Coordinates of C-alpha atoms in Angstrom, one line a residue:
M1358 CA 0.0 0.0 0.0
E1359 CA 1.2 3.5 -0.7
T1360 CA 0.5 4.7 2.8
S1361 CA 3.1 2.3 4.1
H1362 CA 5.8 4.3 2.4
L1363 CA 4.5 7.5 3.9
D1364 CA 4.5 6.1 7.4
T1365 CA 8.3 6.6 7.5
P1366 CA 9.6 10.2 7.4
F1367 CA 12.5 9.6 5.1
L1368 CA 12.6 8.7 1.4
P1369 CA 13.6 5.0 0.7
L1370 CA 16.6 4.3 -1.4
D1371 CA 14.7 3.4 -4.6
R1372 CA 12.8 6.8 -4.6
L1373 CA 16.0 8.7 -3.6
R1374 CA 17.5 7.4 -6.9
I1375 CA 14.6 9.0 -8.8
L1376 CA 15.2 12.3 -6.9
K1377 CA 18.9 12.2 -8.1
Y1378 CA 17.9 11.8 -11.7
F1379 CA 15.3 14.6 -11.4
S1380 CA 17.8 17.0 -9.8
V1381 CA 20.2 16.4 -12.8
Y1382 CA 17.3 17.0 -15.2
S1383 CA 16.3 20.2 -13.4
A1384 CA 19.9 21.4 -13.5
I1385 CA 20.0 20.8 -17.3
I1386 CA 16.8 22.7 -17.9
T1387 CA 17.8 25.6 -15.7
A1388 CA 21.3 25.8 -17.3
G1389 CA 19.6 25.8 -20.8
L1390 CA 17.1 28.5 -19.9
M1391 CA 19.9 30.7 -18.4
S1392 CA 22.1 30.2 -21.4
L1393 CA 19.3 31.2 -23.8
F1394 CA 18.6 34.3 -21.7
F1395 CA 22.1 35.6 -21.2
M1396 CA 23.2 34.7 -24.7
D1397 CA 20.3 36.8 -26.1
I1398 CA 18.9 34.0 -28.1
D1399 CA 15.4 35.0 -28.9
L1400 CA 12.9 32.2 -29.0
G1401 CA 9.9 34.6 -29.2
F1402 CA 8.4 33.9 -25.8
L1403 CA 10.9 33.7 -23.0
G1404 CA 10.4 36.8 -20.7
Q1405 CA 8.2 38.6 -23.3
A1406 CA 5.4 39.5 -20.8
D1407 CA 7.7 40.8 -18.1
P1408 CA 11.4 41.0 -19.0
K1409 CA 12.4 42.4 -15.6
I1410 CA 11.0 39.7 -13.4
Y1411 CA 12.0 36.8 -15.7
P1412 CA 15.8 36.8 -14.8
M1413 CA 14.9 37.1 -11.1
I1414 CA 12.7 34.1 -11.1
L1415 CA 15.2 32.2 -13.3
S1416 CA 17.9 33.0 -10.7
F1417 CA 15.7 31.7 -7.8
H1418 CA 15.0 28.6 -9.9
A1419 CA 18.8 28.1 -10.3
V1420 CA 19.3 28.4 -6.5
M1421 CA 16.5 25.9 -5.9
T1422 CA 18.1 23.5 -8.3
I1423 CA 21.4 23.7 -6.5
V1424 CA 19.6 22.9 -3.2
F1425 CA 17.8 20.0 -4.9
I1426 CA 21.1 18.6 -6.0
V1427 CA 22.6 18.9 -2.5
L1428 CA 19.5 17.3 -1.0
A1429 CA 19.7 14.4 -3.4
F1430 CA 23.5 13.7 -3.4
S1431 CA 24.9 15.1 -0.1
V1432 CA 22.4 14.4 2.6
G1433 CA 21.8 10.8 1.7
Q1434 CA 18.2 10.8 3.0
A1435 CA 15.4 13.2 2.0
H1436 CA 12.6 14.0 4.3
Y1437 CA 9.1 13.7 2.8
D1438 CA 7.9 17.1 4.1
H1439 CA 11.0 18.8 2.7
L1440 CA 10.5 17.1 -0.6
I1441 CA 6.9 18.3 -0.9
A1442 CA 7.9 21.8 -0.1
F1443 CA 10.6 21.8 -2.7
F1444 CA 8.2 20.6 -5.4
L1445 CA 5.6 23.2 -4.5
I1446 CA 8.2 25.9 -4.7
D1447 CA 9.6 24.5 -8.0
I1448 CA 6.1 24.5 -9.5
T1449 CA 5.5 28.1 -8.2
L1450 CA 8.8 29.2 -9.8
V1451 CA 7.9 27.5 -13.1
A1452 CA 4.5 29.3 -12.9
G1453 CA 6.5 32.6 -12.4
L1454 CA 8.5 31.8 -15.6
I1455 CA 5.2 31.2 -17.4
Y1456 CA 3.8 34.5 -16.0
S1457 CA 6.8 36.5 -17.2
S1458 CA 6.7 34.8 -20.7
G1459 CA 3.0 35.1 -21.5
S1460 CA 0.0 32.7 -21.9
G1461 CA 0.2 29.6 -24.1
T1462 CA 3.9 29.0 -24.0
S1463 CA 5.5 25.6 -24.0
L1464 CA 7.0 26.3 -20.5
S1465 CA 3.6 25.0 -19.2
Y1466 CA 4.6 21.5 -20.2
L1467 CA 7.6 21.6 -17.7
M1468 CA 5.0 21.3 -15.0
V1469 CA 3.9 17.9 -16.4
I1470 CA 7.4 16.5 -15.7
N1471 CA 7.5 18.0 -12.3
I1472 CA 4.1 16.6 -11.4
A1473 CA 4.9 13.2 -12.8
V1474 CA 8.2 12.9 -10.8
G1475 CA 6.5 14.4 -7.7
N1476 CA 3.8 11.8 -7.8
A1477 CA 6.4 9.1 -8.2
L1478 CA 8.1 10.2 -5.1
V1479 CA 5.2 11.3 -2.9
S1480 CA 2.1 9.3 -3.8
G1481 CA -1.4 9.6 -2.3
Q1482 CA -3.1 12.9 -1.3
K1483 CA 0.2 14.7 -1.2
G1484 CA 0.8 13.9 -4.8
Y1485 CA -2.6 15.1 -5.8
L1486 CA -1.8 18.3 -3.9
L1487 CA 1.0 19.0 -6.4
S1488 CA -1.4 18.6 -9.3
A1489 CA -4.0 20.9 -7.7
W1490 CA -1.4 23.6 -6.9
A1491 CA -0.1 23.5 -10.5
A1492 CA -3.6 23.8 -11.9
I1493 CA -4.4 26.7 -9.5
C1494 CA -1.2 28.5 -10.5
L1495 CA -2.1 28.3 -14.2
V1496 CA -5.7 29.4 -13.7
Y1497 CA -4.6 32.3 -11.6
I1498 CA -2.0 33.4 -14.3
E1499 CA -4.8 33.3 -16.9
Y1500 CA -7.1 35.2 -14.6
F1501 CA -4.3 37.8 -14.0
F1502 CA -3.7 38.2 -17.7
Q1503 CA -7.5 38.7 -18.3
E1504 CA -7.7 41.4 -15.6
N1505 CA -4.7 43.3 -17.0
G1506 CA -5.7 43.1 -20.6
F1507 CA -3.1 40.5 -21.7
A1508 CA -3.9 37.6 -24.0
Y1509 CA -5.3 34.7 -22.0
N1510 CA -6.4 31.1 -22.6
F1511 CA -8.5 29.4 -19.9
V1512 CA -9.1 26.4 -22.1
N1513 CA -5.4 25.7 -22.2
A1514 CA -5.1 26.1 -18.5
G1515 CA -8.0 23.8 -17.9
T1516 CA -6.7 21.2 -20.3
L1517 CA -3.3 21.3 -18.6
G1518 CA -5.0 21.0 -15.2
V1519 CA -6.8 17.8 -16.4
I1520 CA -3.5 16.5 -17.8
F1521 CA -1.9 17.1 -14.4
F1522 CA -4.5 15.0 -12.5
I1523 CA -4.5 12.3 -15.2
S1524 CA -0.7 12.1 -15.0
A1525 CA -0.9 11.9 -11.2
L1526 CA -3.4 9.1 -11.3
I1527 CA -1.5 7.1 -14.0
I1528 CA 1.9 7.6 -12.2
Q1529 CA 0.6 6.7 -8.8
A1530 CA -1.1 3.5 -10.3
L1531 CA 2.1 2.5 -12.0
V1532 CA 4.2 3.2 -8.9
K1533 CA 1.8 1.2 -6.8
R1534 CA 2.0 -1.8 -9.1
L1535 CA 5.8 -1.4 -9.3
H1536 CA 6.2 -1.3 -5.6
L1537 CA 3.8 -4.2 -5.2
S1538 CA 5.9 -6.2 -7.7
V1539 CA 9.1 -5.2 -5.8
D1540 CA 7.5 -6.2 -2.5
I1541 CA 6.5 -9.6 -4.0
N1542 CA 10.0 -10.1 -5.4
R1543 CA 11.6 -9.1 -2.1
Q1544 CA 9.3 -11.5 -0.2
Q1545 CA 10.2 -14.3 -2.6
A1546 CA 13.9 -13.5 -2.3
D1547 CA 13.6 -13.5 1.5
S1548 CA 11.7 -16.8 1.3
L1549 CA 14.3 -18.3 -0.9
L1550 CA 17.0 -17.0 1.4
S1551 CA 15.2 -18.4 4.4
M1552 CA 14.8 -21.8 2.7
E1553 CA 18.5 -21.8 1.8
Q1554 CA 19.4 -21.0 5.4
L1555 CA 17.0 -23.6 6.7
T1556 CA 18.4 -26.2 4.2
R1557 CA 21.9 -25.5 5.3
L1558 CA 20.9 -25.7 9.0
V1559 CA 19.1 -29.1 8.4
L1560 CA 22.1 -30.4 6.4
K1561 CA 24.5 -29.3 9.1
R1562 CA 22.5 -31.1 11.8
L1563 CA 22.1 -34.4 9.8
E1564 CA 23.9 -37.4 11.1
T1565 CA 24.6 -38.3 7.4
G1566 CA 27.7 -36.5 6.1
V1567 CA 27.0 -34.2 3.1
V1568 CA 29.7 -32.8 0.9
V1569 CA 28.9 -30.7 -2.2
I1570 CA 31.6 -30.2 -4.8
D1571 CA 31.7 -28.4 -8.2
N1572 CA 32.8 -29.8 -11.5
Q1573 CA 36.4 -29.0 -10.5
S1574 CA 36.2 -31.0 -7.3
N1575 CA 36.2 -27.9 -5.2
I1576 CA 34.2 -28.2 -2.0
I1577 CA 31.4 -25.7 -1.9
F1578 CA 29.5 -27.1 1.1
Q1579 CA 30.1 -29.5 3.9
N1580 CA 28.4 -30.4 7.2
S1581 CA 30.0 -31.3 10.6
A1582 CA 28.9 -34.9 10.2
A1583 CA 31.1 -35.2 7.1
Q1584 CA 34.0 -33.7 8.9
R1585 CA 33.6 -36.1 11.8
L1586 CA 33.1 -39.2 9.6
L1587 CA 36.2 -38.4 7.5
G1588 CA 38.3 -37.6 10.5
Y1589 CA 38.8 -33.9 10.1
P1590 CA 38.9 -31.6 13.2
G1591 CA 37.6 -28.7 11.1
A1592 CA 36.8 -27.7 7.6
I1593 CA 37.7 -30.1 4.8
R1594 CA 39.9 -28.3 2.3
S1595 CA 40.0 -31.0 -0.3
L1596 CA 38.6 -34.5 -0.7
P1597 CA 40.6 -37.3 1.0
E1598 CA 42.6 -39.5 -1.4
K1599 CA 40.3 -42.5 -0.9
L1600 CA 37.2 -40.5 -1.5
Q1601 CA 38.8 -38.7 -4.5
D1602 CA 39.6 -42.1 -6.1
R1603 CA 36.0 -43.2 -5.7
Y1604 CA 34.8 -39.9 -7.2
H1605 CA 36.9 -40.4 -10.3
Q1606 CA 35.5 -43.9 -10.7
Y1607 CA 32.0 -42.4 -10.4
E1608 CA 32.8 -39.8 -13.1
K1609 CA 33.8 -42.6 -15.4
F1610 CA 31.0 -44.9 -14.4
P1611 CA 27.9 -43.1 -13.1
K1612 CA 26.3 -46.3 -11.8
Y1613 CA 29.4 -47.2 -9.8
K1614 CA 28.7 -48.3 -6.2
P1615 CA 31.8 -47.9 -4.1
E1616 CA 32.6 -50.3 -1.3
P1617 CA 32.7 -49.0 2.4
F1618 CA 36.1 -47.7 3.5
K1619 CA 37.8 -46.0 6.4
A1620 CA 39.3 -42.6 5.7
G1621 CA 41.8 -43.0 8.5
P1622 CA 43.0 -45.7 10.9
T1623 CA 40.7 -44.5 13.8
T1624 CA 37.7 -43.2 11.8
A1625 CA 34.4 -45.0 11.3
K1626 CA 33.9 -47.2 8.2
V1627 CA 31.7 -45.2 5.9
Q1628 CA 29.5 -45.9 2.9
I1629 CA 29.3 -43.1 0.3
M1630 CA 26.8 -42.4 -2.4
F1631 CA 27.2 -39.9 -5.3
S1632 CA 24.3 -37.8 -6.8
P1633 CA 24.3 -35.0 -9.3
L1634 CA 23.6 -31.6 -7.8
M1635 CA 21.2 -30.8 -10.6
P1636 CA 20.3 -33.8 -12.8
G1637 CA 21.1 -33.3 -16.4
T1638 CA 23.7 -30.6 -15.8
N1639 CA 27.3 -30.4 -14.8
R1640 CA 26.8 -28.0 -11.9
G1641 CA 28.3 -30.3 -9.3
T1642 CA 28.0 -33.4 -7.2
V1643 CA 26.5 -34.2 -3.8
I1644 CA 28.4 -36.8 -1.8
F1645 CA 26.4 -38.5 1.0
I1646 CA 28.5 -40.2 3.7
E1647 CA 26.8 -42.8 5.9
D1648 CA 28.3 -44.3 9.0
T1649 CA 28.0 -48.0 8.4
N1650 CA 28.2 -48.5 12.2
V1651 CA 24.7 -46.9 12.6
V1652 CA 23.3 -49.0 9.8
Y1653 CA 25.0 -52.0 11.3
Q1654 CA 23.1 -51.5 14.6
Q1655 CA 19.8 -52.3 13.1
A1656 CA 21.1 -55.6 11.6
Q1657 CA 23.1 -56.3 14.8
R1658 CA 20.0 -56.3 17.0
L1659 CA 18.3 -58.8 14.7
K1660 CA 21.5 -60.8 14.5
Q1661 CA 21.9 -60.6 18.3
Q1662 CA 18.4 -62.2 18.9
S1663 CA 18.8 -65.0 16.3
L1664 CA 22.4 -65.7 17.3
G1665 CA 21.6 -65.7 21.0
K1666 CA 18.9 -68.3 20.4
L1667 CA 21.2 -70.4 18.2
S1668 CA 24.1 -70.1 20.7
A1669 CA 21.9 -71.1 23.6
S1670 CA 20.7 -74.2 21.7
I1671 CA 24.3 -75.1 20.9
V1672 CA 25.5 -74.7 24.5
R1673 CA 22.6 -76.9 25.7
E1674 CA 23.4 -79.6 23.2
I1675 CA 27.2 -79.6 23.8
R1676 CA 27.1 -79.2 27.6
E1677 CA 25.7 -82.7 28.4
P1678 CA 28.0 -84.7 26.0
M1679 CA 30.9 -82.6 27.3
K1680 CA 30.2 -83.7 30.9
G1681 CA 30.6 -87.3 29.9
I1682 CA 33.8 -86.5 28.0
Y1683 CA 35.1 -84.6 31.1
Q1684 CA 34.5 -87.7 33.3
I1685 CA 36.2 -90.0 30.8
A1686 CA 39.1 -87.6 30.4
K1687 CA 39.4 -87.3 34.2
H1688 CA 39.7 -91.1 34.6
M1689 CA 42.2 -91.3 31.7
S1690 CA 44.3 -88.5 33.2
K1691 CA 44.5 -90.4 36.5
S1692 CA 45.6 -93.5 34.7
L1693 CA 48.2 -91.5 32.7
V1694 CA 49.5 -89.8 35.8
A1695 CA 49.8 -93.2 37.5
S1696 CA 51.7 -94.5 34.6
G1697 CA 54.0 -91.5 34.6
D1698 CA 52.7 -90.0 31.3
T1699 CA 52.2 -86.4 32.5
K1700 CA 52.6 -85.0 29.0
R1701 CA 49.3 -86.5 27.8
H1702 CA 47.7 -85.5 31.0
E1703 CA 48.6 -81.8 30.4
Q1704 CA 47.3 -82.0 26.9
I1705 CA 44.0 -83.4 28.0
K1706 CA 43.8 -80.7 30.7
N1707 CA 44.6 -77.8 28.3
H1708 CA 42.1 -78.9 25.7
S1709 CA 39.4 -79.4 28.3
V1710 CA 40.0 -75.9 29.6
R1711 CA 39.9 -74.4 26.1
I1712 CA 36.6 -76.2 25.3
D1713 CA 35.2 -74.9 28.6
R1714 CA 36.3 -71.4 27.8
I1715 CA 34.7 -71.6 24.3
I1716 CA 31.4 -72.7 25.9
R1717 CA 31.5 -69.9 28.4
N1718 CA 32.2 -67.3 25.7
V1719 CA 29.4 -68.6 23.5
Q1720 CA 27.1 -68.7 26.5
S1721 CA 28.0 -65.0 27.4
L1722 CA 26.9 -64.1 23.9
S1723 CA 23.7 -66.1 24.1
N1724 CA 22.8 -64.5 27.5
S1725 CA 23.4 -60.9 26.3
K1726 CA 20.2 -58.9 26.7
A1727 CA 18.9 -56.1 24.6
T1728 CA 21.2 -53.1 24.9
E1729 CA 20.0 -50.6 27.6
F1730 CA 21.8 -47.3 27.3
E1731 CA 22.4 -45.1 30.3
K1732 CA 24.5 -42.0 30.8
T1733 CA 27.9 -43.1 32.2
P1734 CA 30.9 -41.0 33.5
I1735 CA 33.2 -43.2 31.6
G1736 CA 36.4 -42.0 33.3
K1737 CA 35.2 -42.8 36.8
W1738 CA 33.5 -46.0 35.6
T1739 CA 36.7 -47.3 34.0
Y1740 CA 38.8 -46.5 37.0
A1741 CA 36.4 -48.3 39.3
L1742 CA 36.3 -51.3 36.9
T1743 CA 40.1 -51.7 36.7
K1744 CA 40.4 -51.3 40.5
S1745 CA 37.9 -54.1 41.1
L1746 CA 40.0 -56.4 38.8
Q1747 CA 43.3 -55.7 40.5
T1748 CA 42.8 -58.6 42.9
S1749 CA 42.0 -61.1 40.2
L1750 CA 42.7 -60.6 36.5
L1751 CA 45.2 -57.7 36.9
K1752 CA 46.8 -59.1 40.0
D1753 CA 50.3 -59.8 38.7
V1754 CA 50.7 -56.9 36.2
V1755 CA 51.9 -53.3 36.5
L1756 CA 48.7 -51.3 35.8
Q1757 CA 48.6 -47.6 35.0
V1758 CA 45.3 -45.8 34.6
K1759 CA 45.1 -42.3 33.1
T1760 CA 41.8 -40.5 32.9
N1761 CA 40.9 -37.0 31.7
K1762 CA 39.7 -34.6 34.3
L1763 CA 36.6 -33.7 32.2
P1764 CA 33.3 -35.5 33.0
M1765 CA 33.4 -37.4 29.7
E1766 CA 29.8 -38.8 29.8
V1767 CA 28.7 -41.3 27.2
Y1768 CA 25.6 -43.4 26.6
C1769 CA 26.3 -47.1 26.8
D1770 CA 25.2 -50.4 28.3
R1771 CA 27.6 -50.8 31.2
S1772 CA 27.4 -54.6 31.4
Q1773 CA 28.2 -55.0 27.7
I1774 CA 31.0 -52.4 27.7
Q1775 CA 32.4 -54.0 30.9
Q1776 CA 32.5 -57.4 29.1
A1777 CA 34.3 -55.8 26.1
V1778 CA 36.8 -54.0 28.3
T1779 CA 37.4 -57.2 30.4
N1780 CA 38.0 -59.2 27.3
L1781 CA 40.6 -56.6 26.1
L1782 CA 42.3 -56.6 29.5
E1783 CA 42.3 -60.4 29.6
N1784 CA 43.9 -60.4 26.2
A1785 CA 46.5 -57.8 27.2
V1786 CA 47.4 -59.6 30.4
Y1787 CA 47.9 -62.9 28.6
F1788 CA 50.2 -61.6 25.9
S1789 CA 52.1 -59.2 28.2
K1790 CA 53.0 -62.2 30.5
Q1791 CA 53.9 -64.3 27.5
Q1792 CA 56.4 -61.7 26.5
N1793 CA 57.6 -60.2 29.8
G1794 CA 56.6 -62.5 32.6
N1795 CA 56.4 -60.6 35.9
S1796 CA 57.3 -57.4 34.0
A1797 CA 54.0 -57.3 32.2
R1798 CA 52.6 -53.8 32.0
I1799 CA 49.2 -52.5 30.9
I1800 CA 48.2 -48.8 30.4
V1801 CA 44.5 -47.8 30.4
L1802 CA 43.9 -44.4 29.0
V1803 CA 40.5 -42.6 29.0
G1804 CA 40.3 -39.3 27.1
E1805 CA 39.2 -37.5 24.0
N1806 CA 40.3 -38.0 20.4
K1807 CA 42.2 -34.8 19.5
V1808 CA 40.8 -34.9 15.9
S1809 CA 37.1 -36.0 16.3
R1810 CA 36.7 -34.9 19.9
E1811 CA 35.0 -38.3 20.6
T1812 CA 35.5 -40.1 24.0
V1813 CA 37.9 -43.1 23.8
I1814 CA 39.2 -45.9 26.0
E1815 CA 42.6 -47.2 25.0
I1816 CA 44.2 -50.4 26.4
Q1817 CA 47.9 -50.9 25.6
D1818 CA 50.2 -53.8 26.7
N1819 CA 53.9 -54.5 26.3
G1820 CA 53.4 -57.9 24.6
Y1821 CA 54.7 -58.8 21.2
G1822 CA 51.8 -57.1 19.3
V1823 CA 49.9 -58.2 16.3
G1824 CA 51.6 -59.6 13.3
L1825 CA 51.0 -58.1 9.8
D1826 CA 49.5 -61.4 8.7
D1827 CA 47.0 -61.3 11.5
L1828 CA 45.8 -57.7 11.3
D1829 CA 42.9 -58.4 8.9
H1830 CA 41.7 -61.4 11.0
I1831 CA 42.0 -60.5 14.7
F1832 CA 38.3 -59.7 15.0
E1833 CA 37.1 -62.8 13.3
P1834 CA 35.5 -65.5 15.5
F1835 CA 37.8 -68.5 16.5
Y1836 CA 40.8 -66.9 14.9
T1837 CA 43.8 -67.1 17.3
S1838 CA 47.6 -67.5 17.1
E1839 CA 47.6 -69.5 20.4
E1840 CA 46.5 -73.1 20.7
N1841 CA 45.1 -72.6 24.2
K1842 CA 43.0 -69.5 23.3
S1843 CA 39.4 -69.7 22.1
G1844 CA 39.7 -66.9 19.5
L1845 CA 36.4 -65.3 20.7
G1846 CA 37.7 -62.6 23.0
L1847 CA 38.3 -59.9 20.5
Y1848 CA 35.3 -60.9 18.4
L1849 CA 33.0 -60.7 21.4
A1850 CA 34.5 -57.4 22.5
K1851 CA 33.9 -55.9 19.0
Q1852 CA 30.3 -57.3 19.0
F1853 CA 29.5 -55.7 22.4
C1854 CA 31.1 -52.3 21.3
E1855 CA 29.0 -52.3 18.1
M1856 CA 25.9 -53.0 20.1
N1857 CA 26.6 -49.8 21.9
M1858 CA 27.2 -47.8 18.7
A1859 CA 30.9 -47.7 19.6
R1860 CA 33.9 -48.8 17.5
L1861 CA 36.8 -51.1 18.4
D1862 CA 40.0 -50.5 16.5
Y1863 CA 43.5 -51.8 16.6
I1864 CA 46.0 -49.0 16.7
A1865 CA 49.5 -49.7 15.4
T1866 CA 52.2 -48.9 18.0
Q1867 CA 56.0 -49.5 18.3
Q1868 CA 55.7 -51.9 21.2
G1869 CA 52.9 -54.3 22.2
A1870 CA 49.3 -53.9 21.1
R1871 CA 46.9 -51.0 21.6
F1872 CA 43.1 -51.3 21.2
R1873 CA 40.8 -48.3 21.2
I1874 CA 37.1 -48.1 22.0
T1875 CA 35.6 -45.0 20.4
F1876 CA 32.2 -43.8 21.8
P1877 CA 29.8 -41.7 19.7
D1878 CA 28.7 -38.2 20.7
P1879 CA 26.0 -38.4 23.3
E1880 CA 23.7 -36.2 21.3
Q1881 CA 24.1 -38.5 18.3
V1882 CA 23.1 -41.5 20.5
K1883 CA 20.1 -39.7 21.9
R1884 CA 18.8 -38.8 18.4
Q1885 CA 19.3 -42.3 17.3
L1886 CA 17.6 -43.8 20.3
E1887 CA 14.6 -41.6 19.8
Q1888 CA 13.9 -43.5 16.6
E1889 CA 14.4 -46.9 18.1
E1890 CA 11.6 -48.7 20.0
D1891 CA 13.8 -51.6 21.1
F1892 CA 16.2 -49.4 23.1
K1893 CA 15.5 -47.7 26.4
L1894 CA 17.3 -44.6 27.5
R1895 CA 17.9 -44.2 31.2
D1896 CA 19.3 -40.8 31.9
K1897 CA 20.7 -40.9 35.4
A1898 CA 21.8 -37.9 37.4
H1899 CA 25.5 -36.8 37.2
T1900 CA 26.0 -37.3 40.9
E1901 CA 24.9 -40.9 40.9
G1902 CA 27.6 -43.4 41.9
V1903 CA 29.2 -45.8 39.4
S1904 CA 27.7 -49.2 39.7

């Protein structure tokens, strides 16, 4: 609405631009009229009725033009009331030029320009005031000419008055439509900008990593999830080498489906998908990065249920026959010892212990319940766990526990993570003693990953480490380099970690073996749990003791 522009006292920038153009136009007209007068160029009507007053009015008009220019270019903002006053004075001065030049001159048409520009700048009743004042001036001039015996033309004055009002109506209607169109475009631009900002905000908060690149592989957008999944502490400047190689394959073969990969030794395994930014064009590519660990959780719960039932059935079927075998082996061992054959006795004993360990490990998997997440101060919890194991599992080793002073709260199932940590400690104790005997040393570190800022538990021993041939198999079930080991310890530890949305990785080190459990961000777990009906979130107070 036009009144909305008049509610503010100052001229908006778009109308101020019109004022600048008009001030330049007014300066050109004034300069032309003054040049014609002072150069004695006779056009047959300028100043003919009153040659004395014509130069005075022309000088006043020049002064007003200078003020107009200063108002438009120097002040920066023009007040509506000042603007109306200037237009009224300008129309009055043009009327004075008409009066001094005589009736029926072409100077009357200068008023049409003034009224058109005036109504473009000050619409509504104030714009009609300019038209009315111009018409009154012309009628009064004709009346004055009539009274003093000069030639007059009321028809011309009346016609020009009608033209003034028609011009005002047309200009105001056009300006109204123009401003309505501008407002609609501005609203649409604001809406598009809001949608763009909303889209960016949503993409930044997605758990799925999103990276947008142009056709030159330059990154034009990335969210925090992409930085975290690819192992970057901040902005990604260029695509990692592994991702770059897969992108080149996609460029050659658009239907190419890359295999999951890890961008770094301690990052999550991710699955990527490529999609054109605008189908049918070469404007860029969107890369979606999905954490396979999150997808794995859904399959893991189904696997946990079916595997638990299967394991329980296997344990029941094996346990009874094994009791009979144990009794037979026990009698045979006594006979072998009596005959002095202690070597076979030890072999029977070791194999029996190994079978019993396998049964207990499988039974622990079958007995695992649905994961129940609860907020846990992982530093205090780990310290309490290792302290409770110092009289049993960690009795004959040098133990060093280092925890960060920060709260480091994570969401996890304490019983399952305890089983995973215990398995890792048991593994570390065994190989440390194998290598160093009574000098076995274990370091437990709880802190934050410097790159991803995720909470981690690291367990390092001073054993002989993991061989290169074994690296790809250490988390496979029943894989072991020792005859008296079941090969299920690391496998079960990894299973329990993945049930808790955590990762278990082997970290290469110069001495011994080092395993790291990486916990996801608590907010990520909470958002994931909100979508899962099978999981229950028990948010306990920070002051509650560690169980």
